[in-house]
Coordinates of C-alpha atoms and ligand atoms in Angstrom, one line a residue:
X1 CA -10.2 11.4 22.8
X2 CA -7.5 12.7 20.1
X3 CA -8.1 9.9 17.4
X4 CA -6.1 9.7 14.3
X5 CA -6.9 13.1 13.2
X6 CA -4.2 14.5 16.0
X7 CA -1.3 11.8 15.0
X8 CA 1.5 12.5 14.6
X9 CA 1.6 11.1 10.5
X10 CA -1.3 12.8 10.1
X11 CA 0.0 16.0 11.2
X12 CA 3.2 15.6 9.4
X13 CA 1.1 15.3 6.4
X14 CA -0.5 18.3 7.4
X15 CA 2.6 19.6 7.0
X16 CA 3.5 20.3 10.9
X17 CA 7.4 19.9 11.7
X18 CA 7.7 18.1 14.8
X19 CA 10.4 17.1 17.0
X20 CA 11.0 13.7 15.8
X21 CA 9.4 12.4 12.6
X22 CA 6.9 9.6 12.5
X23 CA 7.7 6.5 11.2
X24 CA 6.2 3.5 9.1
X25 CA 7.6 0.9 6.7
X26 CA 6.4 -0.3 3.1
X27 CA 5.8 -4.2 3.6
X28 CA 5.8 -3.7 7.4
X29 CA 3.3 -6.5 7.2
X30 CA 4.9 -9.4 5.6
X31 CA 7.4 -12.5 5.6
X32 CA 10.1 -10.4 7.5
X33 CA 7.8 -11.7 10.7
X34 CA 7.9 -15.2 11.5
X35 CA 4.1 -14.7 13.1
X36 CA 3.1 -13.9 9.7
X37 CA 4.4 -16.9 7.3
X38 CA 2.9 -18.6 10.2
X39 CA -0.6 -17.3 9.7
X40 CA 0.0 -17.8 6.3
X41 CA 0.7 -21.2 6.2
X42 CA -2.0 -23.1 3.6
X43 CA -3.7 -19.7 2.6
X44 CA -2.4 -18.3 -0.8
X45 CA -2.0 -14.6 -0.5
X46 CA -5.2 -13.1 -2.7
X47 CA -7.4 -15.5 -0.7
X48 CA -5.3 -13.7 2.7
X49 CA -6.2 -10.5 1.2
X50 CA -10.1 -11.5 1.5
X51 CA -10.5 -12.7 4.3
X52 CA -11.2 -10.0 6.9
X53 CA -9.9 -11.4 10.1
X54 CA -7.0 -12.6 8.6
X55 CA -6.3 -9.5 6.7
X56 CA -6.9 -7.4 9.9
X57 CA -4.8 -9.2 12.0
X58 CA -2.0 -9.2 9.6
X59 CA -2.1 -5.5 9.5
X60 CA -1.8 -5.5 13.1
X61 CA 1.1 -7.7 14.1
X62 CA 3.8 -5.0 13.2
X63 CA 2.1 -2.1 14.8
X64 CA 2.5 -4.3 18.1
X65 CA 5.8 -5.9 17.3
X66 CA 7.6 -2.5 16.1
X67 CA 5.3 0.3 17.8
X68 CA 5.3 2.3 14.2
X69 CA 3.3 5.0 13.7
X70 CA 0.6 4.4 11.5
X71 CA -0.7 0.6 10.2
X72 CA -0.3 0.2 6.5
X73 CA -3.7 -1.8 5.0
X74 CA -3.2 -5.7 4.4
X75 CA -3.7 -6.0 0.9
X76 CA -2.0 -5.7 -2.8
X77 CA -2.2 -3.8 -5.8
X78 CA -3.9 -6.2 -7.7
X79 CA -6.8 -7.1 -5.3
X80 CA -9.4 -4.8 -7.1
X81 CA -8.6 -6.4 -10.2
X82 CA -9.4 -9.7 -8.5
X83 CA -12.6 -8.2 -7.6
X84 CA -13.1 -6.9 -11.1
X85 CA -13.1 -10.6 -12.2
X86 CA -9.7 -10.7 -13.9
X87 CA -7.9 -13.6 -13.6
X88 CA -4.8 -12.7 -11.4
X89 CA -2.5 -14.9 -8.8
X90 CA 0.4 -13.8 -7.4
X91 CA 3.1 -16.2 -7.5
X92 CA 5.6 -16.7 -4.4
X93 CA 8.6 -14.9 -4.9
X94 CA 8.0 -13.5 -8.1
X95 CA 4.6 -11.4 -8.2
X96 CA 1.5 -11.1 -10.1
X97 CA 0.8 -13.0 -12.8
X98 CA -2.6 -12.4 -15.3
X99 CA -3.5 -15.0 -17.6
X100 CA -5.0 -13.3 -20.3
X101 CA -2.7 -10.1 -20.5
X102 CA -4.0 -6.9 -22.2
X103 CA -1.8 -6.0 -25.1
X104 CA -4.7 -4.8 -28.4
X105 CA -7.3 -2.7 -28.4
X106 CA -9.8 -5.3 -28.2
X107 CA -8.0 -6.4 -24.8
X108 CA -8.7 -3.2 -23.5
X109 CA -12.0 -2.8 -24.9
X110 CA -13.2 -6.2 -23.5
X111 CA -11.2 -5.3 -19.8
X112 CA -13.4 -1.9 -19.3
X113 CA -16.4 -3.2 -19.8
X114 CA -16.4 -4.1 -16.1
X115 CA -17.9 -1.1 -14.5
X116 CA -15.4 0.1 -11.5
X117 CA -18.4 0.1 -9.5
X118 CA -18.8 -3.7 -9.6
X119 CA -15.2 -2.9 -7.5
X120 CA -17.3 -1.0 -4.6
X121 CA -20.1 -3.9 -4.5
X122 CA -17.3 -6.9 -4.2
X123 CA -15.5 -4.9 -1.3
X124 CA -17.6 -5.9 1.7
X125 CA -14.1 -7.9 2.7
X126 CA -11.6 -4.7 2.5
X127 CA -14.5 -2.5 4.1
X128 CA -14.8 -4.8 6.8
X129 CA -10.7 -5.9 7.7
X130 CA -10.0 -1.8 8.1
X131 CA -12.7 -1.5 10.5
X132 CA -11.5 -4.6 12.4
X133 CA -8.5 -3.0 12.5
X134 CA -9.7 0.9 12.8
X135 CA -11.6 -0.7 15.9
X136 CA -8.4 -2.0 17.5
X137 CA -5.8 0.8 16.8
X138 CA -7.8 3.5 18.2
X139 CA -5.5 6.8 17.8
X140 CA -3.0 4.9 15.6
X141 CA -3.8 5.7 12.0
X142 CA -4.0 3.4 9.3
X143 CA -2.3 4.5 5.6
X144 CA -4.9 2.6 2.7
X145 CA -3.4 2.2 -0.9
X146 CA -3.5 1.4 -4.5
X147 CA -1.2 1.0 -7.1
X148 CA -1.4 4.0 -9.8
X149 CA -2.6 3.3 -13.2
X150 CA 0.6 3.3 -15.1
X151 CA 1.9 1.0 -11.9
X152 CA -0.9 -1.4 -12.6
X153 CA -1.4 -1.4 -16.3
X154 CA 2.8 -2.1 -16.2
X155 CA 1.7 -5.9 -15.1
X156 CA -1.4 -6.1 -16.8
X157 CA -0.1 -5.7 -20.3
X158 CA 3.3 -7.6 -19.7
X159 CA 1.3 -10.3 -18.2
X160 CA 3.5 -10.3 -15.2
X161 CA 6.6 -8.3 -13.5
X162 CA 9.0 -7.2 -15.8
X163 CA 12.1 -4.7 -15.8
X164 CA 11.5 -2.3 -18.3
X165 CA 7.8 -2.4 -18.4
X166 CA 8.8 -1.7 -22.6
X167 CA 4.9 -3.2 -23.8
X168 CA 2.9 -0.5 -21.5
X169 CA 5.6 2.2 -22.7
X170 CA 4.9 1.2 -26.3
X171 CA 1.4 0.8 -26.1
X172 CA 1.0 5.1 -25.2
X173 CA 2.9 5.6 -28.1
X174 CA 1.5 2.6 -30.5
X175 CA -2.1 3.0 -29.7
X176 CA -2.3 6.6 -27.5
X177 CA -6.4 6.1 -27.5
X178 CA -6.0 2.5 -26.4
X179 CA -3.9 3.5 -23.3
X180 CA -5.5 6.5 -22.5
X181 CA -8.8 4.3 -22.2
X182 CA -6.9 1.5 -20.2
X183 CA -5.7 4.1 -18.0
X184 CA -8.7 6.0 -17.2
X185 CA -10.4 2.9 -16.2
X186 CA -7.3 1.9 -13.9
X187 CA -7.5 5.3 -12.2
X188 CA -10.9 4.6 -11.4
X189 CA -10.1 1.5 -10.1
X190 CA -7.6 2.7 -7.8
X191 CA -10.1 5.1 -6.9
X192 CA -13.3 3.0 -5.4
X193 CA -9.8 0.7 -3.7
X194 CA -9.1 3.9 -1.9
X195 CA -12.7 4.8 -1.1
X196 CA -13.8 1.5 0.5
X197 CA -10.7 1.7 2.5
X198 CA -11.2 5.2 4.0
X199 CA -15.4 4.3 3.9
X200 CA -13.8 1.2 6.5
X201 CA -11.5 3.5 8.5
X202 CA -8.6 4.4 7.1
X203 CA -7.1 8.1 8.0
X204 CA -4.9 8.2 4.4
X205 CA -3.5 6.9 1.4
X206 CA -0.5 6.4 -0.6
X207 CA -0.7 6.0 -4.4
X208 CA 1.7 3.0 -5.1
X209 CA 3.8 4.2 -8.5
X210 CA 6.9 1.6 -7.8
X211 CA 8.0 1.6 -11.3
X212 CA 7.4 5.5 -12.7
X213 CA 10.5 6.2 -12.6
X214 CA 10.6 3.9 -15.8
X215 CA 9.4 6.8 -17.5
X216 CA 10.7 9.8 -19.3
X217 CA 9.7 13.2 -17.7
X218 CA 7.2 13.8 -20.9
X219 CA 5.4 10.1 -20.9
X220 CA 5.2 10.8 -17.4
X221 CA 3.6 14.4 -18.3
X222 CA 1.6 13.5 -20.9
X223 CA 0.6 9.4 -20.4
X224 CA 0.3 9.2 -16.7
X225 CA 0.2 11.9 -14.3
X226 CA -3.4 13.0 -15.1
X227 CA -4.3 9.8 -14.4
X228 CA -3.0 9.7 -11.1
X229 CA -4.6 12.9 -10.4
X230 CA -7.9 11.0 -11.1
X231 CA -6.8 7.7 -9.0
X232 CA -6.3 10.5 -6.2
X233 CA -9.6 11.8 -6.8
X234 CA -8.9 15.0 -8.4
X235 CA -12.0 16.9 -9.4
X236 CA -11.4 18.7 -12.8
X237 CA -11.4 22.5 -12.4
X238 CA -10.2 23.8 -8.7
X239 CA -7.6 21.1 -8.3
X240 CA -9.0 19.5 -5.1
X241 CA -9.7 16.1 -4.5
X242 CA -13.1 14.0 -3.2
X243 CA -10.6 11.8 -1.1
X244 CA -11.5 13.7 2.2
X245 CA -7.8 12.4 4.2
X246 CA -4.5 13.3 3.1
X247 CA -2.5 11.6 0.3
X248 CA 1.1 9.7 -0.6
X249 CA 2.3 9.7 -3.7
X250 CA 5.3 7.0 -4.2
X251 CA 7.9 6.0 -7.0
X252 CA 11.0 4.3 -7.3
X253 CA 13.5 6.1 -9.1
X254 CA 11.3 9.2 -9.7
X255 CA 14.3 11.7 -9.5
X256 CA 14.5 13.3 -13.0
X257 CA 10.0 13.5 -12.2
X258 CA 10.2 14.4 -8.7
X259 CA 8.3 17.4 -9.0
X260 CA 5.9 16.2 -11.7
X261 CA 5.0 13.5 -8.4
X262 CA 3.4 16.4 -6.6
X263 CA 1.0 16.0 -9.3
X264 CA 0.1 20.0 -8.9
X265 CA 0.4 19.8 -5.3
X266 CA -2.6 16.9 -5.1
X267 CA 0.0 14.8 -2.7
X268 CA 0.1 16.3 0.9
X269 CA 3.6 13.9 0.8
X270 CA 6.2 12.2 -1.8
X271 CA 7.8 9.4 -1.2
X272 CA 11.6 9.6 -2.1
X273 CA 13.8 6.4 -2.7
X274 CA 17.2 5.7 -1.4
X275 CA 19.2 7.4 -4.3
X276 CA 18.4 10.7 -4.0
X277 CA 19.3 12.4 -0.4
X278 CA 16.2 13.9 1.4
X279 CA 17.2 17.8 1.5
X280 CA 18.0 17.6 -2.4
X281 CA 14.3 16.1 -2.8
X282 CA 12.8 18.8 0.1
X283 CA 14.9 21.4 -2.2
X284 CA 13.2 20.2 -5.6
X285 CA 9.7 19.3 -3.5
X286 CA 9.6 22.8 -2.1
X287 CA 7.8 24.3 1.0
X288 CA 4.2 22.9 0.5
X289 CA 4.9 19.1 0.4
X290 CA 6.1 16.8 2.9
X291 CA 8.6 14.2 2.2
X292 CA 8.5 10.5 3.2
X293 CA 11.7 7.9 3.0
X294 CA 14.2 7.2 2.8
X295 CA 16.7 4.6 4.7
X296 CA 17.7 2.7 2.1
X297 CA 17.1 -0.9 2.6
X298 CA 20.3 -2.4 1.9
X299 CA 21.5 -0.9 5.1
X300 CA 18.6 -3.1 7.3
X301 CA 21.9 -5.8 6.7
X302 CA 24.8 -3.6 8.2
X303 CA 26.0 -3.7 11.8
X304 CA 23.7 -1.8 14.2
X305 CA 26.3 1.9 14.2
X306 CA 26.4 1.8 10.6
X307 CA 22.5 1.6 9.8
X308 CA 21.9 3.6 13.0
X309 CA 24.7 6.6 11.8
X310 CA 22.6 6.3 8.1
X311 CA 18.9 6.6 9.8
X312 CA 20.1 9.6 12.0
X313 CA 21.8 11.5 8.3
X314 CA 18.2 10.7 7.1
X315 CA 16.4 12.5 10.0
X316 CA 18.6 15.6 9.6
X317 CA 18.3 15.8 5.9
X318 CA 14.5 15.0 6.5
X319 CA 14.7 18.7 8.1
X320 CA 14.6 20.5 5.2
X321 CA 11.8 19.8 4.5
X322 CA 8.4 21.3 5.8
X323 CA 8.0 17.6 7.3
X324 CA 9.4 14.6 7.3
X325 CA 7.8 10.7 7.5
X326 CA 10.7 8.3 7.8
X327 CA 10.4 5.2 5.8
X328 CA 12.7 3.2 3.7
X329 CA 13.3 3.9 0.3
X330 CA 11.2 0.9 -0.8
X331 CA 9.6 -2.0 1.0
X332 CA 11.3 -4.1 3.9
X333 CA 13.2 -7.2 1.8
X334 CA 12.1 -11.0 3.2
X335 CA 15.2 -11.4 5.0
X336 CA 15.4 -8.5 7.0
X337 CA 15.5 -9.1 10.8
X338 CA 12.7 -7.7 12.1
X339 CA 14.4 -6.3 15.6
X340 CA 16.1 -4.3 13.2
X341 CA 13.2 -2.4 12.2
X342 CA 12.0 -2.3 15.9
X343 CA 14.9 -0.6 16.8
X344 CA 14.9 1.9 14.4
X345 CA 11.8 2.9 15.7
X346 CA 13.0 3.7 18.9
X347 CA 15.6 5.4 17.8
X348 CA 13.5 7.7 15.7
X349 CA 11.5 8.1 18.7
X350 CA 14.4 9.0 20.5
X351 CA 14.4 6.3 23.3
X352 CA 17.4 4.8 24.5
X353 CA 19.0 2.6 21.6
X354 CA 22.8 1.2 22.4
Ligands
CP3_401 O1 3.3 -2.6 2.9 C1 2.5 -3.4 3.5 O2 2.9 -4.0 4.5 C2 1.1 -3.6 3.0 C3 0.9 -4.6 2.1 C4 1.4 -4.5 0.6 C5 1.6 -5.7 -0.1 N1 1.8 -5.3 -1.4 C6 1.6 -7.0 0.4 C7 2.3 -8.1 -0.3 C8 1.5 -3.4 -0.2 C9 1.4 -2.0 0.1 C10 1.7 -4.0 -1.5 C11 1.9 -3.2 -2.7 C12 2.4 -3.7 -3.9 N2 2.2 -5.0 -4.5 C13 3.3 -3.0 -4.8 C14 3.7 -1.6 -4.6 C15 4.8 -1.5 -3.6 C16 6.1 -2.0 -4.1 O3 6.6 -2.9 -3.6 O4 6.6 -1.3 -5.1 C17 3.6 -3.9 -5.9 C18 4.5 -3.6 -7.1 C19 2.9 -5.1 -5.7 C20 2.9 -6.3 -6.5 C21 3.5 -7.5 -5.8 N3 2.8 -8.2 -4.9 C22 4.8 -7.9 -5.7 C23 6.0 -7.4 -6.6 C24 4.9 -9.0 -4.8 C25 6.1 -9.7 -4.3 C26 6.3 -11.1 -4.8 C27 7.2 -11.9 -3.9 O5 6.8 -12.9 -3.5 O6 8.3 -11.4 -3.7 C28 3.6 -9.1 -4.3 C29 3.2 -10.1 -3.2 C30 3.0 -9.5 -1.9 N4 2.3 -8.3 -1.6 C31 3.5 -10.0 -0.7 C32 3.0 -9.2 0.4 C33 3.2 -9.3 1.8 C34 4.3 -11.3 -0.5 C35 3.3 -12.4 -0.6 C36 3.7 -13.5 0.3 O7 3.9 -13.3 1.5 O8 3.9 -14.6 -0.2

């Protein structure tokens, strides 16, 4: 039996150029499928998140609907600070929301008391959905994640989603120790996430940093990327990591960082968003790291020739890389018509599309 080890998003990851790249979305699993805000009805979404048949089967309905290459965990950012005990919902339509945000140094002092590992003994639930899942897929890898520190700690001390994330920018430069603290203990965080889900069966991991491109290069140097490093489980020293599968590393708008999100070569891939084009970021990215994206999502609306003609530029630029893992450039939008994505599938595949 191959297994997940000889996939082919494992191997791109590896860094083996193939013939046709493999293929996964952000959100695959989500309100673009109707048999999910079915299965959702009555069931708020951190409750979803714990409950382990649910979350498996959730995970499951695109990898049978769209034939992607690789399952993407059930879950959210903020589910090991649920199990950590913070108060956190996420409200429909507009994200998560903490009651008691962290913005002074007793905040932070108060939040870390929490040991991470109390994180590992609440995550019986997440251990036991990617086995349910692991169990079903068989060769078809599943990608677990967690949102990086600076990611995370951009809701925790707004309180909620924001645009400019300006209070967790302010609090490096107000109160360095403070965030350096906060952050340490987020990386960790993201760290046992990661662990119970490849302890349950998941074959790698992508580091969620959505909003890092918020950032100047040098707060990204100085504030942030060490800490990812850690949420990646970088030992200090020889660079390696105790993650034992291959990592993602992911950003929005990460252009003027993009080789800063190598983070020394930790992440086997970067994720790339729809502005910049994939052989400029393979050019900056250089010959050791794959590249994942990057179809932008606003095309999922155009006729069928025009996001078809933009998937297939994609897939050429993606060749100048060392591999390629097509994606969008961020997660699939609500609205988007889920044949859509099934199609370009098979065309990535190379099966007959008209
Ligand atoms: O990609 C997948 O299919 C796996 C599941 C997944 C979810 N959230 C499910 C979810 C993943 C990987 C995430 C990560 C996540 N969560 C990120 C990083 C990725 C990104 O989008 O940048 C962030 C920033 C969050 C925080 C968050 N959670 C937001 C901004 C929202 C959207 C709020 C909304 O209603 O529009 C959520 C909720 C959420 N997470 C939903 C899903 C399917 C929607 C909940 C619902 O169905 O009501």
């Amino acid at each position: 039996m191959p297994g997940p080890a000889d996939s082919p998003l494992i191997r791109a990851l590896r860094g083996e150029r193939q013939d046709r790249p493999p293929v996964w979305f952000m959100r695959q699993a989500g309100r673009s499928l109707p048999e999910y805000r079915e299965l959702r009805v009555g069931t708020r979404m951190l409750d979803a998140c714990l409950d382990p048949a649910l979350a498996a089967e959730i995970t499951l309905q695109p990898v049978r609907r769209h034939h992607v290459d690789a399952a993407v965990f059930f879950s959210d950012i903020v589910v090991p600070l649920k199990l950590a005990g913070v108060a956190v919902e996420i409200e429909p339509g507009r994200g998560p929301v903490f009651a008691d945000p962290i913005r002074t140094a007793s905040d932070v002092k108060r939040l870390i008391r929490t040991p991470p590992a109390a994180i590992t003994d609440a995550s019986g639930p997440i251990r036991e959905a990617v086995g349910i899942v692991a169990a079903e897929l068989g060769d078809t890898p599943i990608i677990g994640f967690a949102g990086a520190p600076f990611t995370l700690a951009a809701y925790l001390i707004e309180g909620g989603p924001s645009k400019e994330h300006l209070r967790a920018r302010a609090m490096m430069h107000a109160d360095p120790a403070s965030w350096h603290l906060l952050a340490t203990w987020l990386a960790e965080v993201a760290e046992v996430f990661l662990d119970a889900q490849v302890t349950g069966g998941a074959s790698a991991v992508q580091l969620f940093d959505s909003w890092a491109g918020s950032l100047s290069p040098a707060d990204y140097r100085e504030f942030v990327a060490p800490h990812s490093r850690q949420a990646l489980g970088a030992r200090t020293g020889d660079g390696s990591s105790e993650l034992t599968v291959p990592r993602i590393h992911f950003g929005i708008g990460t252009g003027p960082i993009l080789d800063d999100m190598r983070l020394d070569g930790l992440a086997d891939a970067v994720g790339v968003d729809w502005r910049l084009p994939l052989d400029e970021a393979a050019a900056v990215l250089g010959p050791d790291t794959t590249v994942q994206g990057n179809i932008d999502p606003a095309l999922l609306q155009a006729p069928w020739p025009v996001l078809a003609a933009h998937v297939t530029d994609v897939i050429e630029r993606g060749r100048a890389a060392r591999a390629h893992i097509l994606n969008l450039g961020h997660g699939v939008p609500p609205e988007t018509d889920p044949e859509v994505l099934t199609r370009i599938v098979a065309l990535a595949h190379g099966e007959d599309v008209a």
